[in-house]
Amino acid sequence: MIIRSRKLVTLEDDKTLLIDNAQVEIDDEGRIVGIGKISNIRYDKRFTILIPQFANCHVHVLDLELRRCFKTMYIDDVVGAPYGIKYLYIRKVDERRLLRSIEYALDVAYRSGTGEMWIVLEMGLHTIDLLSRVMERFPITVKPFLEPSKFHIGYWENYDEDIVNEVRMIVERGFNVELISPLNYNVDELKHIEKIVHERGLEIMTHVSETLDVYEEDDLDLALNVLKADVLVHCTHVRDLSKLENKIIVVTPRSNLALVGKCNVEIFNNVQNVRVGTDNVGLNDPDMWCEVRTLLRLGVDVNHICRSVFINVGCGDFARFQIACYHITYEKDSNFLRRLLWRGRTLGRIDGSRIMMFY
Ligand SMILES: [Zn+2]
């Protein structure tokens, strides 16, 4: 099948490319096998635009039923470990309700054009099987980060062998690890966790400096120098952004605005590898179009937005084809992209790595 598109938006080496009059060839299994340009302009659909699918790089999928709490309570009372209501809820609730929450999250994500999700699972070893039961029904690449079920109130508490053993079990099953905050773990535990996870070639994600009080307790220093986390989420209050340079930083714009009243958009100008997530499903639907529009409203450069929200696996497919395309340098291109991001919506998908949409 050939789809002709008036415009095609893609990424190459982190640069947003806009291709006019693109032609996309799709094989019998629905995969993109070729991209080219067409000279005679006749479209299958008027105003078709093809863009890559979104990557949602930080989603908590278990807390849909806590919507009222997210709207009315202070952040630490809802999501703070170990006594936030989210943790009590996930321990006590019937697993059918957790399953429904996961299904809802995947369904909304799928319908709004997300192709990859980095999912955080609280009580990881207990909840991973729930995720596995539903995720196969959705053609989304899921990268799970499992959170250990035990925390300390503070890093000064005694070393707990159980925590490290739980992390060991998580990585033995091949999963990445997420810690709610390095401040909830003893320094020796953090050192061991770092070693165990990285020895296996897996990744560590942690929340950093979301609120001012944890920033002042220097959670960033622990995350960078002791835990050596690969993915830092939020960084709302981090001022010296040069410290974040070599890390993957995930910003969750709507959640940051709702829970702490600000989003650190300077990160987009200063850090190379910024990704975007929707955070808790009880707070926000995992619809990346909403994050895109929030970032536009906050004045983030449209090219930076594209670089941060689109999936970047498989961009090589596009790069393989020597097609006439150009980097977005002209004002008119940026304006086109801005209008697209404001008004776009997902109407269909081509395969596991691209979406098709109409403008
Ligand atoms: Zn989070």
Tab-separated table of C-alpha atoms and ligand atoms in Angstrom:
chain	number	residue	atom	x	y	z
A	1	MET	CA	0.000	0.000	0.000
A	2	ILE	CA	1.150	3.511	-0.731
A	3	ILE	CA	0.050	6.462	1.380
A	4	ARG	CA	0.595	9.870	-0.058
A	5	SER	CA	1.008	12.651	2.381
A	6	ARG	CA	1.120	16.359	1.839
A	7	LYS	CA	3.555	16.745	4.729
A	8	LEU	CA	5.585	14.265	6.692
A	9	VAL	CA	7.199	15.123	10.000
A	10	THR	CA	10.066	12.981	11.198
A	11	LEU	CA	13.283	13.139	13.165
A	12	GLU	CA	16.825	12.566	12.048
A	13	ASP	CA	19.712	12.901	14.490
A	14	ASP	CA	17.424	14.865	16.813
A	15	LYS	CA	16.558	17.366	14.090
A	16	THR	CA	12.958	17.738	13.076
A	17	LEU	CA	12.467	17.196	9.387
A	18	LEU	CA	9.479	18.316	7.420
A	19	ILE	CA	9.013	16.609	4.084
A	20	ASP	CA	6.591	17.964	1.524
A	21	ASN	CA	4.681	15.634	-0.767
A	22	ALA	CA	5.868	12.449	0.869
A	23	GLN	CA	5.017	8.963	-0.229
A	24	VAL	CA	5.106	6.155	2.302
A	25	GLU	CA	5.182	2.549	1.229
A	26	ILE	CA	3.737	-0.014	3.609
A	27	ASP	CA	4.181	-3.780	3.387
A	28	ASP	CA	1.504	-6.445	3.972
A	29	GLU	CA	2.259	-6.544	7.684
A	30	GLY	CA	1.732	-2.830	8.045
A	31	ARG	CA	5.361	-1.851	8.412
A	32	ILE	CA	6.877	1.134	6.682
A	33	VAL	CA	9.338	-0.083	4.078
A	34	GLY	CA	9.974	3.014	2.051
A	35	ILE	CA	9.729	6.774	2.060
A	36	GLY	CA	10.017	8.927	-0.959
A	37	LYS	CA	8.853	12.113	-2.544
A	38	ILE	CA	6.141	12.403	-5.121
A	39	SER	CA	6.205	14.922	-7.858
A	40	ASN	CA	2.650	14.822	-9.116
A	41	ILE	CA	0.598	16.015	-6.221
A	42	ARG	CA	-2.441	13.799	-5.835
A	43	TYR	CA	-3.275	12.758	-2.313
A	44	ASP	CA	-5.201	9.765	-1.033
A	45	LYS	CA	-6.600	12.090	1.613
A	46	ARG	CA	-6.465	15.833	1.444
A	47	PHE	CA	-4.166	17.398	4.013
A	48	THR	CA	-2.762	14.102	5.243
A	49	ILE	CA	0.179	14.575	7.548
A	50	LEU	CA	2.303	11.753	8.837
A	51	ILE	CA	4.201	12.145	12.093
A	52	PRO	CA	6.095	9.693	14.317
A	53	GLN	CA	4.266	8.179	17.259
A	54	PHE	CA	4.726	9.636	20.711
A	55	ALA	CA	6.969	8.211	23.398
A	56	ASN	CA	5.477	8.769	26.863
A	57	CYS	CA	8.490	8.362	29.111
A	58	HIS	CA	6.975	8.469	32.587
A	59	VAL	CA	3.572	7.049	33.450
A	60	HIS	CA	2.203	5.602	36.687
A	61	VAL	CA	-0.648	3.385	35.529
A	62	LEU	CA	-2.152	2.033	38.750
A	63	ASP	CA	-3.838	5.010	40.389
A	64	LEU	CA	-6.784	5.906	38.164
A	65	GLU	CA	-9.234	5.593	41.057
A	66	LEU	CA	-7.393	8.210	43.105
A	67	ARG	CA	-8.524	11.059	40.861
A	68	ARG	CA	-10.335	12.879	43.663
A	69	CYS	CA	-7.304	12.661	45.937
A	70	PHE	CA	-5.003	14.126	43.279
A	71	LYS	CA	-7.361	17.072	42.862
A	72	THR	CA	-7.766	17.889	46.538
A	73	MET	CA	-4.777	16.725	48.571
A	74	TYR	CA	-1.162	17.837	49.010
A	75	ILE	CA	1.320	15.985	46.766
A	76	ASP	CA	3.132	14.112	49.560
A	77	ASP	CA	-0.152	12.961	51.082
A	78	VAL	CA	-1.080	11.308	47.782
A	79	VAL	CA	2.165	10.033	46.235
A	80	GLY	CA	4.760	10.408	49.017
A	81	ALA	CA	6.348	7.170	50.228
A	82	PRO	CA	5.758	5.338	52.426
A	83	TYR	CA	2.550	6.852	53.832
A	84	GLY	CA	1.004	8.532	50.779
A	85	ILE	CA	-2.518	7.308	50.141
A	86	LYS	CA	-1.427	5.842	46.776
A	87	TYR	CA	0.741	3.283	48.550
A	88	LEU	CA	-1.983	2.273	51.002
A	89	TYR	CA	-4.444	2.003	48.115
A	90	ILE	CA	-2.229	-0.171	45.886
A	91	ARG	CA	-1.495	-2.532	48.789
A	92	LYS	CA	-5.143	-2.963	49.751
A	93	VAL	CA	-7.229	-2.694	46.606
A	94	ASP	CA	-8.710	-5.578	44.635
A	95	GLU	CA	-6.455	-6.392	41.684
A	96	ARG	CA	-9.325	-6.120	39.216
A	97	ARG	CA	-9.389	-2.400	39.902
A	98	LEU	CA	-5.665	-2.122	39.231
A	99	LEU	CA	-6.146	-4.049	36.001
A	100	ARG	CA	-8.880	-1.664	34.913
A	101	SER	CA	-6.583	1.262	35.626
A	102	ILE	CA	-3.795	-0.223	33.491
A	103	GLU	CA	-6.195	-1.014	30.654
A	104	TYR	CA	-7.556	2.505	30.714
A	105	ALA	CA	-4.055	3.991	30.567
A	106	LEU	CA	-2.949	1.821	27.647
A	107	ASP	CA	-6.171	2.419	25.764
A	108	VAL	CA	-6.011	6.218	26.053
A	109	ALA	CA	-2.327	6.159	25.119
A	110	TYR	CA	-2.945	3.957	22.101
A	111	ARG	CA	-5.832	6.017	20.800
A	112	SER	CA	-3.914	9.266	21.147
A	113	GLY	CA	-0.950	8.006	19.126
A	114	THR	CA	1.554	6.755	21.666
A	115	GLY	CA	3.867	3.998	20.476
A	116	GLU	CA	6.192	3.664	23.441
A	117	MET	CA	5.597	3.963	27.193
A	118	TRP	CA	7.983	3.889	30.128
A	119	ILE	CA	5.695	2.568	32.823
A	120	VAL	CA	6.400	2.810	36.550
A	121	LEU	CA	4.918	0.055	38.691
A	122	GLU	CA	4.658	0.587	42.420
A	123	MET	CA	5.089	-2.677	44.357
A	124	GLY	CA	6.819	-3.828	41.181
A	125	LEU	CA	7.197	-7.568	41.685
A	126	HIS	CA	3.561	-7.821	42.760
A	127	THR	CA	2.111	-5.733	39.948
A	128	ILE	CA	4.244	-6.664	36.908
A	129	ASP	CA	2.050	-9.669	36.166
A	130	LEU	CA	-1.023	-7.444	35.981
A	131	LEU	CA	0.716	-5.305	33.374
A	132	SER	CA	1.840	-8.341	31.364
A	133	ARG	CA	-1.738	-9.614	31.251
A	134	VAL	CA	-3.032	-6.554	29.413
A	135	MET	CA	-0.160	-5.009	27.525
A	136	GLU	CA	-0.105	-7.572	24.734
A	137	ARG	CA	-3.493	-6.359	23.556
A	138	PHE	CA	-2.023	-2.969	22.678
A	139	PRO	CA	0.622	-2.450	19.985
A	140	ILE	CA	2.705	-0.249	22.238
A	141	THR	CA	6.319	-0.844	23.182
A	142	VAL	CA	6.322	-0.923	26.985
A	143	LYS	CA	9.462	-0.418	29.028
A	144	PRO	CA	8.596	-1.229	32.648
A	145	PHE	CA	10.422	0.283	35.630
A	146	LEU	CA	9.690	-1.630	38.826
A	147	GLU	CA	9.666	0.127	42.168
A	148	PRO	CA	10.664	-1.880	45.249
A	149	SER	CA	7.875	-2.259	47.789
A	150	LYS	CA	9.874	-1.021	50.793
A	151	PHE	CA	11.167	2.454	51.632
A	152	HIS	CA	12.726	4.249	54.543
A	153	ILE	CA	11.359	7.439	56.005
A	154	GLY	CA	14.832	8.877	55.453
A	155	TYR	CA	18.319	7.980	54.290
A	156	TRP	CA	19.634	7.936	57.867
A	157	GLU	CA	17.782	4.716	58.710
A	158	ASN	CA	19.711	1.457	58.980
A	159	TYR	CA	20.703	-0.648	55.996
A	160	ASP	CA	17.930	-3.082	55.062
A	161	GLU	CA	19.030	-6.248	53.288
A	162	ASP	CA	15.423	-6.937	52.177
A	163	ILE	CA	15.360	-3.843	49.961
A	164	VAL	CA	18.541	-4.806	48.146
A	165	ASN	CA	17.316	-8.392	47.749
A	166	GLU	CA	14.077	-7.178	46.223
A	167	VAL	CA	16.021	-5.086	43.703
A	168	ARG	CA	18.121	-8.142	42.934
A	169	MET	CA	14.944	-10.121	42.170
A	170	ILE	CA	13.675	-7.326	39.919
A	171	VAL	CA	16.822	-7.252	37.801
A	172	GLU	CA	17.034	-11.043	37.706
A	173	ARG	CA	13.729	-10.950	35.898
A	174	GLY	CA	15.207	-8.434	33.473
A	175	PHE	CA	13.355	-5.307	34.559
A	176	ASN	CA	14.579	-1.767	35.076
A	177	VAL	CA	14.325	-0.207	38.525
A	178	GLU	CA	12.615	2.972	39.701
A	179	LEU	CA	13.124	4.570	43.098
A	180	ILE	CA	10.610	7.124	44.287
A	181	SER	CA	13.471	9.230	45.667
A	182	PRO	CA	17.077	8.540	46.625
A	183	LEU	CA	16.189	10.224	49.936
A	184	ASN	CA	14.079	7.201	50.882
A	185	TYR	CA	17.086	4.896	50.915
A	186	ASN	CA	20.212	4.430	52.986
A	187	VAL	CA	23.430	5.462	51.185
A	188	ASP	CA	24.834	1.923	51.263
A	189	GLU	CA	21.592	0.593	49.825
A	190	LEU	CA	21.839	3.110	46.968
A	191	LYS	CA	25.407	1.990	46.241
A	192	HIS	CA	24.355	-1.644	46.126
A	193	ILE	CA	21.303	-0.932	43.991
A	194	GLU	CA	23.478	0.990	41.518
A	195	LYS	CA	25.867	-1.911	41.198
A	196	ILE	CA	23.209	-4.623	40.908
A	197	VAL	CA	21.198	-2.815	38.227
A	198	HIS	CA	24.072	-1.548	36.097
A	199	GLU	CA	25.940	-4.851	36.192
A	200	ARG	CA	22.954	-6.269	34.350
A	201	GLY	CA	22.937	-3.465	31.810
A	202	LEU	CA	19.568	-2.232	33.072
A	203	GLU	CA	18.470	1.308	33.905
A	204	ILE	CA	17.640	3.226	37.061
A	205	MET	CA	14.980	5.900	37.066
A	206	THR	CA	14.255	8.180	40.018
A	207	HIS	CA	12.235	11.300	40.816
A	208	VAL	CA	14.490	14.286	41.536
A	209	SER	CA	13.832	17.731	43.004
A	210	GLU	CA	10.130	17.767	42.243
A	211	THR	CA	9.414	19.781	45.393
A	212	LEU	CA	11.610	22.446	46.952
A	213	ASP	CA	12.169	20.529	50.176
A	214	VAL	CA	13.760	17.508	48.479
A	215	TYR	CA	15.891	19.824	46.328
A	216	GLU	CA	17.143	21.488	49.505
A	217	GLU	CA	17.952	18.080	50.960
A	218	ASP	CA	20.150	17.590	47.855
A	219	ASP	CA	18.416	14.557	46.369
A	220	LEU	CA	20.142	15.471	43.087
A	221	ASP	CA	23.577	14.814	44.554
A	222	LEU	CA	22.495	11.340	45.740
A	223	ALA	CA	20.849	10.587	42.389
A	224	LEU	CA	23.923	11.608	40.387
A	225	ASN	CA	26.828	10.544	42.543
A	226	VAL	CA	25.614	7.610	44.623
A	227	LEU	CA	22.692	6.015	42.798
A	228	LYS	CA	24.084	7.112	39.395
A	229	ALA	CA	20.564	7.103	37.986
A	230	ASP	CA	20.159	7.012	34.212
A	231	VAL	CA	16.764	8.715	34.052
A	232	LEU	CA	15.906	11.689	36.282
A	233	VAL	CA	12.251	12.677	36.429
A	234	HIS	CA	10.907	16.217	37.091
A	235	CYS	CA	13.984	18.267	38.193
A	236	THR	CA	11.487	21.083	38.741
A	237	HIS	CA	13.710	22.968	41.172
A	238	VAL	CA	17.162	22.150	39.821
A	239	ARG	CA	19.015	25.429	39.108
A	240	ASP	CA	22.418	24.296	37.905
A	241	LEU	CA	21.254	22.523	34.759
A	242	SER	CA	24.781	21.691	33.621
A	243	LYS	CA	24.689	18.886	36.193
A	244	LEU	CA	21.963	17.180	34.146
A	245	GLU	CA	23.874	17.231	30.875
A	246	ASN	CA	24.621	13.543	30.378
A	247	LYS	CA	21.376	12.147	31.748
A	248	ILE	CA	17.967	11.468	30.319
A	249	ILE	CA	15.704	14.046	31.935
A	250	VAL	CA	11.958	13.436	31.875
A	251	VAL	CA	9.690	16.433	32.385
A	252	THR	CA	5.978	15.988	33.110
A	253	PRO	CA	4.542	19.418	32.282
A	254	ARG	CA	0.888	19.093	33.289
A	255	SER	CA	1.717	17.180	36.438
A	256	ASN	CA	4.452	19.640	37.444
A	257	LEU	CA	2.091	22.581	37.007
A	258	ALA	CA	-0.710	20.860	38.942
A	259	LEU	CA	1.316	19.448	41.815
A	260	VAL	CA	4.098	21.978	42.364
A	261	GLY	CA	2.949	25.013	40.400
A	262	LYS	CA	5.852	25.212	37.958
A	263	CYS	CA	7.518	23.344	35.139
A	264	ASN	CA	11.256	23.782	34.575
A	265	VAL	CA	11.147	24.583	30.858
A	266	GLU	CA	14.755	25.811	30.892
A	267	ILE	CA	15.682	22.126	30.785
A	268	PHE	CA	14.586	22.043	27.134
A	269	ASN	CA	17.160	24.722	26.263
A	270	ASN	CA	20.008	23.309	28.294
A	271	VAL	CA	19.841	19.525	28.226
A	272	GLN	CA	20.326	17.424	25.128
A	273	ASN	CA	18.268	14.395	26.085
A	274	VAL	CA	14.905	15.600	27.400
A	275	ARG	CA	11.837	13.377	27.260
A	276	VAL	CA	8.252	14.035	28.280
A	277	GLY	CA	5.816	11.999	30.369
A	278	THR	CA	2.240	12.312	31.596
A	279	ASP	CA	2.902	11.036	35.166
A	280	ASN	CA	0.029	9.584	37.223
A	281	VAL	CA	-3.028	8.362	35.348
A	282	GLY	CA	-5.094	9.482	38.343
A	283	LEU	CA	-3.940	13.026	37.639
A	284	ASN	CA	-3.730	13.154	33.834
A	285	ASP	CA	-4.918	11.028	30.962
A	286	PRO	CA	-1.828	9.646	29.219
A	287	ASP	CA	-2.532	11.727	26.117
A	288	MET	CA	0.684	13.277	24.823
A	289	TRP	CA	-1.140	15.859	22.718
A	290	CYS	CA	-2.058	17.557	26.003
A	291	GLU	CA	1.587	17.717	27.084
A	292	VAL	CA	2.575	19.088	23.689
A	293	ARG	CA	0.026	21.890	23.961
A	294	THR	CA	1.063	22.642	27.538
A	295	LEU	CA	4.666	23.011	26.394
A	296	LEU	CA	3.605	25.332	23.569
A	297	ARG	CA	1.668	27.419	26.076
A	298	LEU	CA	4.785	27.593	28.251
A	299	GLY	CA	6.731	28.967	25.294
A	300	VAL	CA	8.986	25.984	24.604
A	301	ASP	CA	10.547	26.002	21.140
A	302	VAL	CA	8.585	23.854	18.740
A	303	ASN	CA	11.681	21.967	17.554
A	304	HIS	CA	12.598	21.148	21.130
A	305	ILE	CA	9.104	19.815	21.669
A	306	CYS	CA	9.316	17.552	18.619
A	307	ARG	CA	12.714	16.255	19.697
A	308	SER	CA	11.348	15.378	23.141
A	309	VAL	CA	7.954	13.847	22.467
A	310	PHE	CA	8.343	11.680	19.392
A	311	ILE	CA	9.528	8.127	19.479
A	312	ASN	CA	13.076	7.943	18.213
A	313	VAL	CA	13.595	4.256	17.752
A	314	GLY	CA	13.366	3.343	14.113
A	315	CYS	CA	14.119	6.808	12.807
A	316	GLY	CA	16.907	5.075	10.946
A	317	ASP	CA	14.213	3.756	8.614
A	318	PHE	CA	13.731	7.254	7.369
A	319	ALA	CA	17.414	8.059	7.345
A	320	ARG	CA	18.140	5.100	5.059
A	321	PHE	CA	16.250	6.709	2.236
A	322	GLN	CA	17.951	9.549	0.494
A	323	ILE	CA	15.018	11.791	0.182
A	324	ALA	CA	14.819	15.468	-0.398
A	325	CYS	CA	14.096	16.911	2.994
A	326	TYR	CA	15.410	19.810	4.947
A	327	HIS	CA	16.030	20.887	8.502
A	328	ILE	CA	13.504	23.199	10.042
A	329	THR	CA	15.270	26.489	9.885
A	330	TYR	CA	12.814	28.749	8.212
A	331	GLU	CA	10.200	30.614	10.163
A	332	LYS	CA	7.428	29.258	7.999
A	333	ASP	CA	8.330	25.662	8.911
A	334	SER	CA	8.261	26.389	12.608
A	335	ASN	CA	4.926	28.074	12.200
A	336	PHE	CA	3.598	25.078	10.346
A	337	LEU	CA	4.753	22.733	13.105
A	338	ARG	CA	3.327	24.967	15.791
A	339	ARG	CA	-0.078	24.953	14.101
A	340	LEU	CA	0.132	21.201	13.690
A	341	LEU	CA	0.872	20.653	17.364
A	342	TRP	CA	-1.901	23.006	18.452
A	343	ARG	CA	-4.581	21.482	16.314
A	344	GLY	CA	-3.436	17.969	15.521
A	345	ARG	CA	-5.091	14.808	16.681
A	346	THR	CA	-4.529	11.144	15.981
A	347	LEU	CA	-6.871	9.646	13.452
A	348	GLY	CA	-5.067	6.470	12.524
A	349	ARG	CA	-1.807	4.618	12.782
A	350	ILE	CA	0.386	2.887	10.285
A	351	ASP	CA	2.528	0.477	12.274
A	352	GLY	CA	4.303	0.099	15.572
A	353	SER	CA	6.471	3.089	15.006
A	354	ARG	CA	4.533	5.765	13.168
A	355	ILE	CA	1.170	7.413	13.249
A	356	MET	CA	-0.867	8.733	10.447
A	357	MET	CA	-2.977	11.747	10.990
A	358	PHE	CA	-5.016	14.227	9.080
A	359	TYR	CA	-4.789	17.923	9.481
B	1	ZN	ZN	6.376	9.856	38.809
